[in-house]
Structures are given as structure tokens and as C-alpha cells.
């Protein structure tokens, strides 16, 4: 075993010992989460306005999209997958049921379980709403002109 070296390490360059001064404070630069939050809210607001013109809320549309398979979904499953509180989801499904777009059915195996299903009228309605959403999506993508999220985020966060 060799003893540790007693030779002094070379002196560090004086300029390398001082950390670089940032050009702007961190508060001047928005964090990615802030940009994404603003972008998500702006996209949701714009789509919600288009859907509202058709008599549907954004969350109602999301519920209808989640019910496109013929199996139906339990309220708990819908609440979890859509990240909507169960009480709010119940009100949404009530409104969709009143409009005739959704219906509820008691599970044949477990009578305590109720599933929500998209009605025939709901499927027709959803096709129109999905067309509006697709047009909105295409307009946003065209306005951004790039698959790079940088221009997209800047576009969406402009006032």
C-alpha cells in the first residue's frame, strides 16, 4: 500500500472558482409546469367554448368519449380514469342521461354495480363533438407549425 501523496494539488484558476452569474433570476423564467398549465387551460378553454356552442361541456364530452365501447363503465372506473371527483361525475352523468346521450344499466352479475353507456343518440352527438374537437386540434397544430413543443408552448401562452 502506498502512502497518500503529500504533493499539493495545483492551484485552481481564480475564474473557475467563481460560479457564473446567471443572466436572469429564476423567477424571470417560467417553469415548464407553469407553461404547460397555462397551455392546458387555454386549450381547454378554447375547446370548451366550441363545445358549449353545441350545448355540451368539456367534461361531458370527456365522459362520452370514455363510453365509446359497448361494455359500459362503472362510475368509480370513470371517476378514476377521467380524474373527476365521483360527486361531480354523478352530476355530469345525470345531465347526460337527461339529454338522452347516456343511459345507466344495472350490472347483471352484481346488482349493486351500475354502469354508464353511450346511447345511440349520444353516439351521433359525440361524432359531431369529436369533429369540433378535431378541427380545434388541427387549428392549434397549424398555428404552431411544428412538432417541437417550444413553439407550441409559446403560442399557447401568448396573451
Short mmCIF file of C-alpha atoms in Angstrom, two decimals:
data_model
loop_
_atom_site.label_atom_id
_atom_site.label_comp_id
_atom_site.label_asym_id
_atom_site.label_seq_id
_atom_site.Cartn_x
_atom_site.Cartn_y
_atom_site.Cartn_z
CA UNK A 1 0.00 0.00 0.00
CA UNK A 2 1.41 3.38 -0.93
CA UNK A 3 1.07 6.39 1.35
CA UNK A 4 -1.12 9.25 0.21
CA UNK A 5 0.59 11.87 -1.86
CA UNK A 6 1.81 14.88 0.03
CA UNK A 7 2.21 16.93 -3.10
CA UNK A 8 -0.12 19.90 -3.18
CA UNK A 9 -2.81 19.91 -5.80
CA UNK A 10 -2.32 22.51 -8.46
CA UNK A 11 -3.96 25.84 -7.59
CA UNK A 12 -7.33 26.33 -9.25
CA UNK A 13 -7.69 29.10 -11.75
CA UNK A 14 -9.32 32.06 -9.99
CA UNK A 15 -12.00 32.38 -12.63
CA UNK A 16 -13.09 28.75 -12.37
CA UNK A 17 -13.65 29.00 -8.61
CA UNK A 18 -16.39 31.64 -9.02
CA UNK A 19 -19.73 30.32 -10.26
CA UNK A 20 -21.10 32.07 -13.32
CA UNK A 21 -23.61 34.83 -12.67
CA UNK A 22 -26.99 33.96 -14.14
CA UNK A 23 -28.28 36.43 -16.70
CA UNK A 24 -31.77 36.43 -15.20
CA UNK A 25 -33.24 35.33 -11.92
CA UNK A 26 -35.11 32.01 -11.87
CA UNK A 27 -38.35 33.91 -11.17
CA UNK A 28 -37.96 35.66 -14.54
CA UNK A 29 -38.13 32.35 -16.39
CA UNK A 30 -41.38 30.39 -16.10
CA UNK A 31 -41.05 26.75 -15.16
CA UNK A 32 -42.20 24.09 -17.59
CA UNK A 33 -45.09 23.18 -15.28
CA UNK A 34 -46.28 26.79 -15.43
CA UNK A 35 -46.11 26.87 -19.22
CA UNK A 36 -47.87 23.54 -19.53
CA UNK A 37 -50.58 24.60 -17.07
CA UNK A 38 -51.26 27.79 -18.99
CA UNK A 39 -51.25 25.88 -22.28
CA UNK A 40 -53.62 23.20 -20.96
CA UNK A 41 -56.02 25.79 -19.55
CA UNK A 42 -56.02 27.81 -22.74
CA UNK A 43 -56.58 24.73 -24.91
CA UNK A 44 -59.36 23.53 -22.61
CA UNK A 45 -60.99 26.97 -22.52
CA UNK A 46 -60.97 27.28 -26.31
CA UNK A 47 -62.34 23.78 -26.87
CA UNK A 48 -64.90 24.26 -24.09
CA UNK A 49 -66.22 27.37 -25.88
CA UNK A 50 -66.70 25.37 -29.10
CA UNK A 51 -68.43 22.54 -27.26
CA UNK A 52 -70.60 24.97 -25.28
CA UNK A 53 -71.94 26.33 -28.57
CA UNK A 54 -73.20 22.79 -29.15
CA UNK A 55 -74.76 22.53 -25.67
CA UNK A 56 -72.07 20.32 -24.15
CA UNK A 57 -69.40 20.92 -21.53
CA UNK A 58 -65.81 19.78 -21.86
CA UNK A 59 -66.24 17.23 -19.05
CA UNK A 60 -69.47 15.89 -20.56
CA UNK A 61 -67.63 15.36 -23.83
CA UNK A 62 -64.80 13.58 -21.99
CA UNK A 63 -67.32 11.27 -20.28
CA UNK A 64 -68.99 10.47 -23.59
CA UNK A 65 -65.61 9.67 -25.18
CA UNK A 66 -64.83 7.31 -22.31
CA UNK A 67 -68.06 5.40 -23.01
CA UNK A 68 -67.46 4.60 -26.67
CA UNK A 69 -67.02 0.88 -26.08
CA UNK A 70 -70.20 -1.16 -25.73
CA UNK A 71 -69.19 -2.66 -22.36
CA UNK A 72 -70.14 0.38 -20.29
CA UNK A 73 -68.13 1.73 -17.39
CA UNK A 74 -68.84 1.90 -13.68
CA UNK A 75 -68.99 5.32 -12.07
CA UNK A 76 -65.93 4.53 -9.97
CA UNK A 77 -63.94 3.46 -13.02
CA UNK A 78 -64.98 6.61 -14.91
CA UNK A 79 -64.12 8.87 -11.98
CA UNK A 80 -60.68 7.30 -11.66
CA UNK A 81 -59.81 7.28 -15.35
CA UNK A 82 -61.07 10.83 -16.02
CA UNK A 83 -59.76 12.30 -12.75
CA UNK A 84 -63.18 13.71 -11.92
CA UNK A 85 -64.49 13.53 -8.33
CA UNK A 86 -67.27 10.96 -8.02
CA UNK A 87 -69.89 13.52 -6.92
CA UNK A 88 -69.10 15.76 -9.90
CA UNK A 89 -69.16 12.76 -12.22
CA UNK A 90 -72.59 11.76 -10.94
CA UNK A 91 -73.92 15.24 -11.80
CA UNK A 92 -72.32 15.03 -15.26
CA UNK A 93 -73.84 11.62 -15.97
CA UNK A 94 -77.22 12.85 -14.64
CA UNK A 95 -77.15 15.71 -17.17
CA UNK A 96 -76.06 13.40 -19.99
CA UNK A 97 -78.84 10.98 -19.05
CA UNK A 98 -81.44 13.76 -19.05
CA UNK A 99 -80.25 14.80 -22.52
CA UNK A 100 -80.60 11.19 -23.71
CA UNK A 101 -76.93 10.88 -24.61
CA UNK A 102 -76.08 8.34 -21.88
CA UNK A 103 -78.05 5.70 -20.02
CA UNK A 104 -77.35 3.70 -16.88
CA UNK A 105 -77.74 -0.04 -16.56
CA UNK A 106 -77.64 -2.28 -13.51
CA UNK A 107 -74.96 -4.96 -13.79
CA UNK A 108 -76.48 -8.43 -14.30
CA UNK A 109 -73.87 -10.18 -12.11
CA UNK A 110 -73.64 -7.61 -9.32
CA UNK A 111 -76.94 -5.76 -8.87
CA UNK A 112 -75.20 -3.12 -6.71
CA UNK A 113 -72.99 -2.09 -9.64
CA UNK A 114 -74.33 0.42 -12.15
CA UNK A 115 -72.63 1.04 -15.48
CA UNK A 116 -72.96 4.03 -17.80
CA UNK A 117 -73.36 3.52 -21.54
CA UNK A 118 -73.43 5.81 -24.55
CA UNK A 119 -76.85 5.82 -26.22
CA UNK A 120 -77.44 5.78 -29.97
CA UNK A 121 -78.32 9.47 -29.77
CA UNK A 122 -75.14 10.00 -27.74
CA UNK A 123 -73.03 8.34 -30.43
CA UNK A 124 -74.48 10.65 -33.06
CA UNK A 125 -73.90 13.65 -30.82
CA UNK A 126 -70.36 12.53 -29.99
CA UNK A 127 -69.48 12.27 -33.68
CA UNK A 128 -70.37 15.97 -34.10
CA UNK A 129 -68.50 16.97 -30.93
CA UNK A 130 -65.44 14.93 -31.93
CA UNK A 131 -65.42 16.71 -35.31
CA UNK A 132 -65.34 20.06 -33.48
CA UNK A 133 -62.53 18.83 -31.25
CA UNK A 134 -60.56 17.55 -34.26
CA UNK A 135 -60.96 20.90 -36.03
CA UNK A 136 -59.76 22.68 -32.87
CA UNK A 137 -56.76 20.35 -32.63
CA UNK A 138 -55.89 20.87 -36.30
CA UNK A 139 -56.11 24.66 -35.92
CA UNK A 140 -53.76 24.60 -32.93
CA UNK A 141 -51.28 22.38 -34.74
CA UNK A 142 -51.41 24.59 -37.85
CA UNK A 143 -50.91 27.74 -35.79
CA UNK A 144 -47.84 26.19 -34.17
CA UNK A 145 -46.42 24.94 -37.45
CA UNK A 146 -44.06 22.49 -35.76
CA UNK A 147 -43.99 19.24 -33.84
CA UNK A 148 -41.45 20.87 -31.50
CA UNK A 149 -43.25 21.73 -28.23
CA UNK A 150 -41.31 25.00 -27.83
CA UNK A 151 -43.24 27.00 -30.44
CA UNK A 152 -46.46 25.30 -29.33
CA UNK A 153 -45.95 26.37 -25.72
CA UNK A 154 -45.00 29.92 -26.73
CA UNK A 155 -48.06 30.16 -28.97
CA UNK A 156 -50.41 28.87 -26.30
CA UNK A 157 -49.05 31.12 -23.58
CA UNK A 158 -49.23 34.36 -25.59
CA UNK A 159 -51.88 36.76 -24.34
#
